[in-house]
Amino acid sequence: MNERMTMPAAQGIAAAACGYLTIDLGAICRNYLKLAEVLAPAKAAAVVKADAYGLGAPPVAEALYKAGCRDFFVAHFMEVAAVRPVLSDNAVLYVLNGLQPGNELACAAAGVVPVLNSLEQLRRWSAAAHGLGKRLPAALQFDTGMSRLGFSPAEQVQLKSELADHELVDIRFIMSHLASADEVESEQNDQQLAEMQRIAKEFPDLPVCFANSNGIFLGQSYHGYMARPGIALYGGNPMGAAANPMEPVVGLKIAVIQTRTVPAGTKVGYGATFVAPREMRLATIAAGYADGLPRSLSDRGAVYFGDHRLPIVGRVSMDSMTVDISALPEEALTLGSLVEMIGPHQTLDDLAQAAGTISYEVLTSLGQRYERQYL
Ligand SMILES: *Cc1c(COP(=O)(O)O)cnc(C)c1O
């Protein structure tokens, strides 16, 4: 019998994918345990906002729960719906971006812990607690120098004086966020730490939650009672310029959809930004900026085949890009061959750097057109 005809349909679809994204859940768990070890006796939460940085919040949160994580942060309330069902009741979900007006009862019903960023949010949450006649949990965020979210220094005095009126708000911890933790030498780290320590003295009964991934590696004084790593769980480098201690999580291979040989002088891609300086062999591969590969990789980035670096030539298109394969033996790449975009030869951080961006943006942009495989 013809083997092709007996192939399950799903396999046929997989074979037609433009690219293959592997997400190593085991590596995410090992990264979690590594961070937990660095942090002990402080504990490690997990930031699973933005669909766990694009990697799939439900499977990632489920794996992290099994690895022992019990505290999960999302950014928006709407992200709770995807994560809550995969977690047992003893896991706590926090919403970083706070409480939107009118969202109080839904938030209370969902049993999540909002991070309150202003007096207005605190008062609304307190009123909701009175309305429901029960205590409601919350975290309080302070702005220690990033000017993004949290109680401003001006609000802190008022907060202290009225906190006793909000006895139905069960404050679990106080928190803040570092702005320059990716630069170990930045004096802003010390300044924010000093400000956080000053605030902690004002609220001596409340534990402190401070460090993101990078902050964990700034030293124990940044650990507080719980840290909030995100990118380090997903294999991004939390050490700035130093070597990455985390295990890689993501692999990305892209399919070749056409190869050609072109004579010297041939224009390549939109706007003809690249003109072949000599006879070249080119391959068009099946992913572009709609798949999260930034257009800034045009004429700059590369992919790999074996140990060979294959430079991207011309502009990155929406659904494809073209690479120079002249360095490869003829016929090494054919229709359907796979080249490495993220893997042993080019890390997530390497790719981000080539694109002039950060690992966070690459991960959260990866898009839905790859065949995803969870390991
Ligand atoms: C995104 C975020 C984190 C996680 O940061 P990483 O750098 O990915 O570890 C922690 N805290 C807050 C407030 C965040 O917004």
mmCIF file of C-alpha atoms and ligand atoms in Angstrom:
data_model
loop_
_atom_site.group_PDB
_atom_site.id
_atom_site.type_symbol
_atom_site.label_atom_id
_atom_site.label_comp_id
_atom_site.label_asym_id
_atom_site.label_seq_id
_atom_site.Cartn_x
_atom_site.Cartn_y
_atom_site.Cartn_z
ATOM 1 C CA MET A 1 0.000 0.000 0.000
ATOM 2 C CA ASN A 2 1.146 3.541 -0.661
ATOM 3 C CA GLU A 3 2.651 4.733 2.594
ATOM 4 C CA ARG A 4 1.666 8.335 2.027
ATOM 5 C CA MET A 5 -1.982 7.443 1.883
ATOM 6 C CA THR A 6 -1.886 5.812 5.298
ATOM 7 C CA MET A 7 -0.291 8.816 6.956
ATOM 8 C CA PRO A 8 -2.596 10.453 9.493
ATOM 9 C CA ALA A 9 -3.852 13.830 8.317
ATOM 10 C CA ALA A 10 -2.253 15.639 11.229
ATOM 11 C CA GLN A 11 1.174 14.432 10.181
ATOM 12 C CA GLY A 12 0.600 15.770 6.698
ATOM 13 C CA ILE A 13 -0.215 19.167 8.168
ATOM 14 C CA ALA A 14 2.846 19.101 10.407
ATOM 15 C CA ALA A 15 5.061 18.339 7.446
ATOM 16 C CA ALA A 16 3.676 21.410 5.730
ATOM 17 C CA ALA A 17 4.525 23.788 8.591
ATOM 18 C CA CYS A 18 6.592 26.873 7.824
ATOM 19 C CA GLY A 19 8.669 26.266 10.890
ATOM 20 C CA TYR A 20 9.008 24.189 14.014
ATOM 21 C CA LEU A 21 9.061 25.782 17.438
ATOM 22 C CA THR A 22 10.162 23.504 20.251
ATOM 23 C CA ILE A 23 9.449 24.550 23.820
ATOM 24 C CA ASP A 24 11.294 22.542 26.435
ATOM 25 C CA LEU A 25 9.021 22.478 29.486
ATOM 26 C CA GLY A 26 11.625 20.401 31.335
ATOM 27 C CA ALA A 27 14.176 23.168 30.808
ATOM 28 C CA ILE A 28 11.680 25.757 32.103
ATOM 29 C CA CYS A 29 11.239 23.660 35.260
ATOM 30 C CA ARG A 30 14.993 23.210 35.711
ATOM 31 C CA ASN A 31 15.447 26.964 35.276
ATOM 32 C CA TYR A 32 12.768 27.500 37.924
ATOM 33 C CA LEU A 33 14.496 25.141 40.352
ATOM 34 C CA LYS A 34 17.825 26.831 39.694
ATOM 35 C CA LEU A 35 16.364 30.266 40.471
ATOM 36 C CA ALA A 36 14.638 28.856 43.564
ATOM 37 C CA GLU A 37 18.016 27.560 44.729
ATOM 38 C CA VAL A 38 19.717 30.936 44.191
ATOM 39 C CA LEU A 39 16.846 32.619 46.027
ATOM 40 C CA ALA A 40 16.495 30.293 49.035
ATOM 41 C CA PRO A 41 15.331 30.982 51.697
ATOM 42 C CA ALA A 42 13.361 33.552 49.666
ATOM 43 C CA LYS A 43 10.863 31.948 47.289
ATOM 44 C CA ALA A 44 10.467 32.083 43.547
ATOM 45 C CA ALA A 45 7.206 33.043 41.873
ATOM 46 C CA ALA A 46 6.779 32.762 38.088
ATOM 47 C CA VAL A 47 5.742 35.515 35.708
ATOM 48 C CA VAL A 48 3.504 33.969 33.034
ATOM 49 C CA LYS A 49 2.121 37.188 31.521
ATOM 50 C CA ALA A 50 1.746 37.602 27.760
ATOM 51 C CA ASP A 51 0.963 33.890 27.327
ATOM 52 C CA ALA A 52 4.108 32.982 29.288
ATOM 53 C CA TYR A 53 6.214 35.232 27.073
ATOM 54 C CA GLY A 54 4.612 33.712 23.991
ATOM 55 C CA LEU A 55 5.352 30.106 24.914
ATOM 56 C CA GLY A 56 1.840 29.107 26.032
ATOM 57 C CA ALA A 57 0.665 30.064 29.518
ATOM 58 C CA PRO A 58 -1.431 26.921 30.214
ATOM 59 C CA PRO A 59 1.273 24.279 29.579
ATOM 60 C CA VAL A 60 3.995 26.468 31.101
ATOM 61 C CA ALA A 61 2.023 27.239 34.275
ATOM 62 C CA GLU A 62 1.007 23.609 34.645
ATOM 63 C CA ALA A 63 4.643 22.450 34.359
ATOM 64 C CA LEU A 64 5.842 25.095 36.817
ATOM 65 C CA TYR A 65 3.160 24.112 39.308
ATOM 66 C CA LYS A 66 4.406 20.526 39.146
ATOM 67 C CA ALA A 67 7.936 21.846 39.735
ATOM 68 C CA GLY A 68 6.708 23.410 42.981
ATOM 69 C CA CYS A 69 5.795 26.960 42.011
ATOM 70 C CA ARG A 70 2.713 28.286 43.830
ATOM 71 C CA ASP A 71 2.765 32.005 42.917
ATOM 72 C CA PHE A 72 1.991 33.159 39.376
ATOM 73 C CA PHE A 73 1.907 36.678 37.969
ATOM 74 C CA VAL A 74 -0.010 37.848 34.908
ATOM 75 C CA ALA A 75 -0.155 41.423 33.646
ATOM 76 C CA HIS A 76 -3.844 41.836 32.791
ATOM 77 C CA PHE A 77 -6.939 40.419 34.426
ATOM 78 C CA MET A 78 -8.026 38.882 31.092
ATOM 79 C CA GLU A 79 -4.966 36.617 31.238
ATOM 80 C CA VAL A 80 -6.302 34.911 34.366
ATOM 81 C CA ALA A 81 -8.805 32.864 32.357
ATOM 82 C CA ALA A 82 -6.104 30.855 30.576
ATOM 83 C CA VAL A 83 -3.992 30.135 33.652
ATOM 84 C CA ARG A 84 -6.480 29.571 36.503
ATOM 85 C CA PRO A 85 -7.979 26.310 35.141
ATOM 86 C CA VAL A 86 -4.609 24.516 35.004
ATOM 87 C CA LEU A 87 -3.658 25.423 38.588
ATOM 88 C CA SER A 88 -4.834 23.814 41.813
ATOM 89 C CA ASP A 89 -6.548 25.920 44.460
ATOM 90 C CA ASN A 90 -3.384 26.345 46.515
ATOM 91 C CA ALA A 91 -1.738 28.345 43.715
ATOM 92 C CA VAL A 92 -2.088 32.137 43.892
ATOM 93 C CA LEU A 93 -2.521 34.347 40.836
ATOM 94 C CA TYR A 94 -1.505 38.014 40.944
ATOM 95 C CA VAL A 95 -2.459 40.697 38.420
ATOM 96 C CA LEU A 96 0.422 43.154 37.987
ATOM 97 C CA ASN A 97 -1.364 45.931 36.143
ATOM 98 C CA GLY A 98 -3.812 46.512 38.955
ATOM 99 C CA LEU A 99 -7.528 46.873 39.176
ATOM 100 C CA GLN A 100 -9.551 48.549 36.456
ATOM 101 C CA PRO A 101 -12.697 50.413 37.581
ATOM 102 C CA GLY A 102 -15.648 48.042 37.410
ATOM 103 C CA ASN A 103 -13.419 44.977 37.530
ATOM 104 C CA GLU A 104 -13.514 44.596 41.324
ATOM 105 C CA LEU A 105 -16.282 42.013 41.642
ATOM 106 C CA ALA A 106 -14.955 39.875 38.791
ATOM 107 C CA CYS A 107 -11.521 40.010 40.365
ATOM 108 C CA ALA A 108 -12.901 39.013 43.752
ATOM 109 C CA ALA A 109 -14.988 36.211 42.211
ATOM 110 C CA ALA A 110 -11.941 34.855 40.371
ATOM 111 C CA GLY A 111 -10.043 34.750 43.640
ATOM 112 C CA VAL A 112 -7.017 36.570 42.228
ATOM 113 C CA VAL A 113 -4.757 38.993 44.064
ATOM 114 C CA PRO A 114 -4.619 42.387 42.358
ATOM 115 C CA VAL A 115 -1.462 44.439 42.656
ATOM 116 C CA LEU A 116 -2.843 47.807 43.771
ATOM 117 C CA ASN A 117 -0.940 50.704 42.261
ATOM 118 C CA SER A 118 -2.746 53.739 43.664
ATOM 119 C CA LEU A 119 -4.952 55.006 46.475
ATOM 120 C CA GLU A 120 -7.908 54.991 44.119
ATOM 121 C CA GLN A 121 -7.450 51.269 43.458
ATOM 122 C CA LEU A 122 -7.009 50.561 47.167
ATOM 123 C CA ARG A 123 -10.216 52.452 48.021
ATOM 124 C CA ARG A 124 -12.210 50.642 45.319
ATOM 125 C CA TRP A 125 -10.915 47.256 46.481
ATOM 126 C CA SER A 126 -11.698 48.148 50.071
ATOM 127 C CA ALA A 127 -15.229 49.213 49.100
ATOM 128 C CA ALA A 128 -15.711 45.929 47.213
ATOM 129 C CA ALA A 129 -14.610 44.033 50.333
ATOM 130 C CA HIS A 130 -17.153 45.933 52.438
ATOM 131 C CA GLY A 131 -19.846 45.283 49.841
ATOM 132 C CA LEU A 132 -19.103 41.570 49.893
ATOM 133 C CA GLY A 133 -18.636 41.556 53.643
ATOM 134 C CA LYS A 134 -15.337 39.689 53.496
ATOM 135 C CA ARG A 135 -11.603 40.272 53.391
ATOM 136 C CA LEU A 136 -10.002 40.537 49.950
ATOM 137 C CA PRO A 137 -6.295 39.937 49.288
ATOM 138 C CA ALA A 138 -4.006 42.449 47.577
ATOM 139 C CA ALA A 139 -0.390 43.424 47.038
ATOM 140 C CA LEU A 140 0.741 47.039 47.112
ATOM 141 C CA GLN A 141 3.183 48.294 44.500
ATOM 142 C CA PHE A 142 5.413 51.315 45.061
ATOM 143 C CA ASP A 143 7.144 53.404 42.445
ATOM 144 C CA THR A 144 10.800 53.396 43.498
ATOM 145 C CA GLY A 145 12.082 55.218 40.439
ATOM 146 C CA MET A 146 10.695 53.745 37.230
ATOM 147 C CA SER A 147 7.658 56.038 36.974
ATOM 148 C CA ARG A 148 5.562 53.254 35.511
ATOM 149 C CA LEU A 149 3.250 51.760 38.123
ATOM 150 C CA GLY A 150 2.807 51.990 41.856
ATOM 151 C CA PHE A 151 2.134 54.438 44.676
ATOM 152 C CA SER A 152 4.072 57.623 44.105
ATOM 153 C CA PRO A 153 6.181 59.023 46.934
ATOM 154 C CA ALA A 154 3.506 61.738 47.371
ATOM 155 C CA GLU A 155 0.774 59.117 47.879
ATOM 156 C CA GLN A 156 2.768 57.139 50.421
ATOM 157 C CA VAL A 157 2.076 59.494 53.335
ATOM 158 C CA GLN A 158 -1.667 59.428 52.697
ATOM 159 C CA LEU A 159 -1.538 55.649 52.273
ATOM 160 C CA LYS A 160 0.035 55.207 55.671
ATOM 161 C CA SER A 161 -2.488 57.411 57.378
ATOM 162 C CA GLU A 162 -5.558 55.709 55.893
ATOM 163 C CA LEU A 163 -4.399 52.092 55.735
ATOM 164 C CA ALA A 164 -6.147 51.314 59.023
ATOM 165 C CA ASP A 165 -9.484 52.258 57.390
ATOM 166 C CA HIS A 166 -9.035 49.443 54.877
ATOM 167 C CA GLU A 167 -8.911 46.613 57.366
ATOM 168 C CA LEU A 168 -10.828 44.344 54.979
ATOM 169 C CA VAL A 169 -7.967 44.527 52.474
ATOM 170 C CA ASP A 170 -5.610 41.698 53.340
ATOM 171 C CA ILE A 171 -2.226 42.975 52.170
ATOM 172 C CA ARG A 172 0.037 40.033 51.369
ATOM 173 C CA PHE A 173 3.210 41.958 50.487
ATOM 174 C CA ILE A 174 4.607 45.203 49.173
ATOM 175 C CA MET A 175 6.490 45.268 45.888
ATOM 176 C CA SER A 176 8.366 47.374 43.369
ATOM 177 C CA HIS A 177 10.087 46.799 40.032
ATOM 178 C CA LEU A 178 13.676 47.435 38.930
ATOM 179 C CA ALA A 179 14.251 49.581 35.857
ATOM 180 C CA SER A 180 17.933 48.881 35.134
ATOM 181 C CA ALA A 181 18.603 45.438 36.592
ATOM 182 C CA ASP A 182 19.979 44.255 33.235
ATOM 183 C CA GLU A 183 22.899 46.630 33.841
ATOM 184 C CA VAL A 184 24.706 45.248 36.860
ATOM 185 C CA GLU A 185 26.737 48.434 37.237
ATOM 186 C CA SER A 186 23.818 50.841 37.060
ATOM 187 C CA GLU A 187 23.546 52.958 40.195
ATOM 188 C CA GLN A 188 19.793 53.024 39.716
ATOM 189 C CA ASN A 189 19.712 49.486 41.173
ATOM 190 C CA ASP A 190 21.160 50.649 44.489
ATOM 191 C CA GLN A 191 18.961 53.735 44.488
ATOM 192 C CA GLN A 192 15.801 51.699 43.987
ATOM 193 C CA LEU A 193 16.899 49.182 46.615
ATOM 194 C CA ALA A 194 17.521 51.961 49.136
ATOM 195 C CA GLU A 195 14.089 53.420 48.371
ATOM 196 C CA MET A 196 12.437 50.008 48.734
ATOM 197 C CA GLN A 197 14.197 49.471 52.064
ATOM 198 C CA ARG A 198 13.007 52.887 53.257
ATOM 199 C CA ILE A 199 9.411 52.000 52.304
ATOM 200 C CA ALA A 200 9.739 48.577 53.946
ATOM 201 C CA LYS A 201 10.599 50.313 57.227
ATOM 202 C CA GLU A 202 7.344 52.259 56.958
ATOM 203 C CA PHE A 203 5.427 48.985 56.669
ATOM 204 C CA PRO A 204 7.431 46.716 58.948
ATOM 205 C CA ASP A 205 4.807 43.955 59.073
ATOM 206 C CA LEU A 206 4.663 43.425 55.319
ATOM 207 C CA PRO A 207 7.051 41.175 53.362
ATOM 208 C CA VAL A 208 8.872 42.584 50.331
ATOM 209 C CA CYS A 209 8.710 41.307 46.736
ATOM 210 C CA PHE A 210 11.229 43.112 44.562
ATOM 211 C CA ALA A 211 13.492 41.302 42.077
ATOM 212 C CA ASN A 212 12.745 40.249 38.507
ATOM 213 C CA SER A 213 15.105 37.757 36.767
ATOM 214 C CA ASN A 214 18.040 40.157 36.589
ATOM 215 C CA GLY A 215 17.417 41.416 40.108
ATOM 216 C CA ILE A 216 17.868 37.903 41.516
ATOM 217 C CA PHE A 217 21.489 37.983 40.367
ATOM 218 C CA LEU A 218 22.186 41.387 41.906
ATOM 219 C CA GLY A 219 22.572 39.719 45.284
ATOM 220 C CA GLN A 220 20.654 38.649 48.347
ATOM 221 C CA SER A 221 19.721 42.167 49.439
ATOM 222 C CA TYR A 222 17.423 42.243 46.379
ATOM 223 C CA HIS A 223 15.651 38.964 47.149
ATOM 224 C CA GLY A 224 13.050 40.057 49.689
ATOM 225 C CA TYR A 225 10.652 37.261 50.630
ATOM 226 C CA MET A 226 9.748 36.381 47.035
ATOM 227 C CA ALA A 227 11.131 37.242 43.583
ATOM 228 C CA ARG A 228 9.249 37.467 40.266
ATOM 229 C CA PRO A 229 11.362 35.959 37.483
ATOM 230 C CA GLY A 230 10.050 35.802 33.932
ATOM 231 C CA ILE A 231 12.628 35.806 31.151
ATOM 232 C CA ALA A 232 15.164 33.632 32.993
ATOM 233 C CA LEU A 233 12.587 30.830 33.210
ATOM 234 C CA TYR A 234 12.305 30.959 29.430
ATOM 235 C CA GLY A 235 16.049 30.809 28.807
ATOM 236 C CA GLY A 236 16.784 34.513 28.368
ATOM 237 C CA ASN A 237 20.025 35.754 29.894
ATOM 238 C CA PRO A 238 19.416 37.431 33.273
ATOM 239 C CA MET A 239 23.101 38.408 33.650
ATOM 240 C CA GLY A 240 23.421 41.349 31.272
ATOM 241 C CA ALA A 241 26.678 40.963 29.368
ATOM 242 C CA ALA A 242 27.969 37.969 31.382
ATOM 243 C CA ALA A 243 27.501 34.317 30.400
ATOM 244 C CA ASN A 244 23.956 32.981 30.591
ATOM 245 C CA PRO A 245 23.477 30.571 33.534
ATOM 246 C CA MET A 246 20.026 29.469 32.339
ATOM 247 C CA GLU A 247 19.210 26.480 30.153
ATOM 248 C CA PRO A 248 17.887 27.232 26.651
ATOM 249 C CA VAL A 249 14.155 26.600 26.332
ATOM 250 C CA VAL A 250 13.242 27.495 22.768
ATOM 251 C CA GLY A 251 14.377 26.039 19.452
ATOM 252 C CA LEU A 252 13.188 27.348 16.104
ATOM 253 C CA LYS A 253 13.744 25.766 12.703
ATOM 254 C CA ILE A 254 12.445 27.248 9.464
ATOM 255 C CA ALA A 255 11.625 25.353 6.261
ATOM 256 C CA VAL A 256 13.304 26.067 2.931
ATOM 257 C CA ILE A 257 10.644 26.775 0.299
ATOM 258 C CA GLN A 258 12.835 27.495 -2.728
ATOM 259 C CA THR A 259 16.486 27.611 -3.760
ATOM 260 C CA ARG A 260 18.058 29.310 -6.770
ATOM 261 C CA THR A 261 21.379 30.306 -8.285
ATOM 262 C CA VAL A 262 21.614 33.941 -9.373
ATOM 263 C CA PRO A 263 24.278 35.718 -11.461
ATOM 264 C CA ALA A 264 26.246 38.726 -10.187
ATOM 265 C CA GLY A 265 24.114 41.888 -10.245
ATOM 266 C CA THR A 266 20.836 40.167 -9.319
ATOM 267 C CA LYS A 267 18.537 42.186 -7.059
ATOM 268 C CA VAL A 268 17.162 40.442 -3.973
ATOM 269 C CA GLY A 269 13.980 41.258 -2.070
ATOM 270 C CA TYR A 270 11.773 44.349 -1.577
ATOM 271 C CA GLY A 271 13.460 47.572 -2.476
ATOM 272 C CA ALA A 272 16.446 45.674 -3.919
ATOM 273 C CA THR A 273 18.497 46.561 -0.858
ATOM 274 C CA PHE A 274 20.780 43.652 -1.683
ATOM 275 C CA VAL A 275 22.432 43.130 -5.083
ATOM 276 C CA ALA A 276 24.443 39.931 -5.562
ATOM 277 C CA PRO A 277 28.139 40.903 -5.813
ATOM 278 C CA ARG A 278 28.933 37.605 -7.563
ATOM 279 C CA GLU A 279 27.167 34.460 -8.605
ATOM 280 C CA MET A 280 25.365 33.203 -5.506
ATOM 281 C CA ARG A 281 23.121 30.453 -4.343
ATOM 282 C CA LEU A 282 20.108 31.607 -2.363
ATOM 283 C CA ALA A 283 17.406 29.918 -0.328
ATOM 284 C CA THR A 284 14.035 31.411 0.536
ATOM 285 C CA ILE A 285 12.828 30.278 3.942
ATOM 286 C CA ALA A 286 9.239 30.252 5.165
ATOM 287 C CA ALA A 287 9.106 32.793 7.970
ATOM 288 C CA GLY A 288 9.098 36.560 8.092
ATOM 289 C CA TYR A 289 8.113 39.471 10.254
ATOM 290 C CA ALA A 290 4.563 38.145 10.627
ATOM 291 C CA ASP A 291 6.192 35.202 12.389
ATOM 292 C CA GLY A 292 8.001 37.433 14.835
ATOM 293 C CA LEU A 293 11.312 37.689 13.003
ATOM 294 C CA PRO A 294 11.909 41.433 13.033
ATOM 295 C CA ARG A 295 12.346 43.322 9.775
ATOM 296 C CA SER A 296 15.440 44.811 11.395
ATOM 297 C CA LEU A 297 17.179 41.494 10.589
ATOM 298 C CA SER A 298 17.176 42.582 6.922
ATOM 299 C CA ASP A 299 20.723 42.358 5.521
ATOM 300 C CA ARG A 300 22.004 41.829 9.104
ATOM 301 C CA GLY A 301 20.968 38.578 10.704
ATOM 302 C CA ALA A 302 21.701 34.985 9.791
ATOM 303 C CA VAL A 303 20.434 31.443 10.127
ATOM 304 C CA TYR A 304 22.491 28.271 10.482
ATOM 305 C CA PHE A 305 22.693 24.940 8.741
ATOM 306 C CA GLY A 306 25.022 22.594 10.549
ATOM 307 C CA ASP A 307 27.954 24.819 11.496
ATOM 308 C CA HIS A 308 27.475 27.077 8.460
ATOM 309 C CA ARG A 309 26.320 30.631 8.999
ATOM 310 C CA LEU A 310 23.897 31.688 6.255
ATOM 311 C CA PRO A 311 23.509 35.493 6.142
ATOM 312 C CA ILE A 312 20.080 37.016 5.533
ATOM 313 C CA VAL A 313 20.227 38.951 2.274
ATOM 314 C CA GLY A 314 17.718 41.633 1.325
ATOM 315 C CA ARG A 315 14.693 42.675 3.331
ATOM 316 C CA VAL A 316 12.782 40.341 5.584
ATOM 317 C CA SER A 317 9.306 39.937 4.038
ATOM 318 C CA MET A 318 6.061 39.273 5.869
ATOM 319 C CA ASP A 319 6.103 35.506 5.252
ATOM 320 C CA SER A 320 9.630 34.733 4.100
ATOM 321 C CA MET A 321 13.211 35.852 3.890
ATOM 322 C CA THR A 322 16.163 34.966 1.707
ATOM 323 C CA VAL A 323 19.499 33.643 2.891
ATOM 324 C CA ASP A 324 22.855 33.220 1.159
ATOM 325 C CA ILE A 325 23.660 29.501 0.948
ATOM 326 C CA SER A 326 26.727 29.816 -1.284
ATOM 327 C CA ALA A 327 28.918 28.458 1.524
ATOM 328 C CA LEU A 328 27.076 25.127 1.530
ATOM 329 C CA PRO A 329 27.793 22.168 -0.715
ATOM 330 C CA GLU A 330 25.423 22.145 -3.680
ATOM 331 C CA GLU A 331 22.208 20.225 -2.970
ATOM 332 C CA ALA A 332 22.802 20.474 0.807
ATOM 333 C CA LEU A 333 19.549 22.402 1.046
ATOM 334 C CA THR A 334 16.488 21.405 -0.896
ATOM 335 C CA LEU A 335 12.772 22.060 -0.704
ATOM 336 C CA GLY A 336 11.635 21.227 2.824
ATOM 337 C CA SER A 337 15.099 21.309 4.448
ATOM 338 C CA LEU A 338 15.134 23.022 7.838
ATOM 339 C CA VAL A 339 17.532 25.775 8.906
ATOM 340 C CA GLU A 340 18.212 26.857 12.480
ATOM 341 C CA MET A 341 16.911 30.268 13.574
ATOM 342 C CA ILE A 342 17.232 29.654 17.338
ATOM 343 C CA GLY A 343 19.295 26.729 18.565
ATOM 344 C CA PRO A 344 22.805 25.627 19.490
ATOM 345 C CA HIS A 345 24.477 28.010 16.983
ATOM 346 C CA GLN A 346 22.310 31.060 17.608
ATOM 347 C CA THR A 347 20.764 31.625 21.015
ATOM 348 C CA LEU A 348 17.600 33.579 21.661
ATOM 349 C CA ASP A 349 19.748 36.461 22.926
ATOM 350 C CA ASP A 350 22.024 36.283 19.838
ATOM 351 C CA LEU A 351 19.012 36.596 17.563
ATOM 352 C CA ALA A 352 17.573 39.463 19.598
ATOM 353 C CA GLN A 353 20.888 41.275 19.503
ATOM 354 C CA ALA A 354 21.187 40.846 15.727
ATOM 355 C CA ALA A 355 17.708 42.358 15.416
ATOM 356 C CA GLY A 356 18.577 45.268 17.701
ATOM 357 C CA THR A 357 16.019 44.218 20.287
ATOM 358 C CA ILE A 358 15.715 42.102 23.444
ATOM 359 C CA SER A 359 14.898 38.434 24.015
ATOM 360 C CA TYR A 360 11.545 39.439 25.555
ATOM 361 C CA GLU A 361 10.342 41.005 22.322
ATOM 362 C CA VAL A 362 11.503 38.102 20.165
ATOM 363 C CA LEU A 363 9.757 35.520 22.370
ATOM 364 C CA THR A 364 6.481 37.385 22.720
ATOM 365 C CA SER A 365 6.355 37.988 18.947
ATOM 366 C CA LEU A 366 6.923 34.439 17.723
ATOM 367 C CA GLY A 367 3.427 34.110 16.349
ATOM 368 C CA GLN A 368 1.022 31.296 15.686
ATOM 369 C CA ARG A 369 2.175 29.854 12.367
ATOM 370 C CA TYR A 370 4.874 27.533 13.647
ATOM 371 C CA GLU A 371 4.217 23.919 14.479
ATOM 372 C CA ARG A 372 4.689 23.959 18.241
ATOM 373 C CA GLN A 373 6.166 20.998 19.991
ATOM 374 C CA TYR A 374 6.354 20.793 23.772
ATOM 375 C CA LEU A 375 9.147 18.628 25.145
HETATM 376 C C1 LIG B 1 7.490 41.452 33.555
HETATM 377 C C2 LIG B 1 7.692 41.708 34.985
HETATM 378 C C3 LIG B 1 8.510 40.858 35.750
HETATM 379 C C4 LIG B 1 9.361 39.770 35.148
HETATM 380 O O1 LIG B 1 10.517 40.370 34.599
HETATM 381 P P1 LIG B 1 11.713 39.540 33.941
HETATM 382 O O2 LIG B 1 12.704 40.575 33.595
HETATM 383 O O3 LIG B 1 11.130 38.868 32.740
HETATM 384 O O4 LIG B 1 12.185 38.566 34.945
HETATM 385 C C5 LIG B 1 8.558 41.061 37.123
HETATM 386 N N1 LIG B 1 7.871 42.068 37.706
HETATM 387 C C6 LIG B 1 7.099 42.925 36.992
HETATM 388 C C7 LIG B 1 6.381 44.024 37.690
HETATM 389 C C8 LIG B 1 6.993 42.787 35.608
HETATM 390 O O5 LIG B 1 6.265 43.650 34.909
#
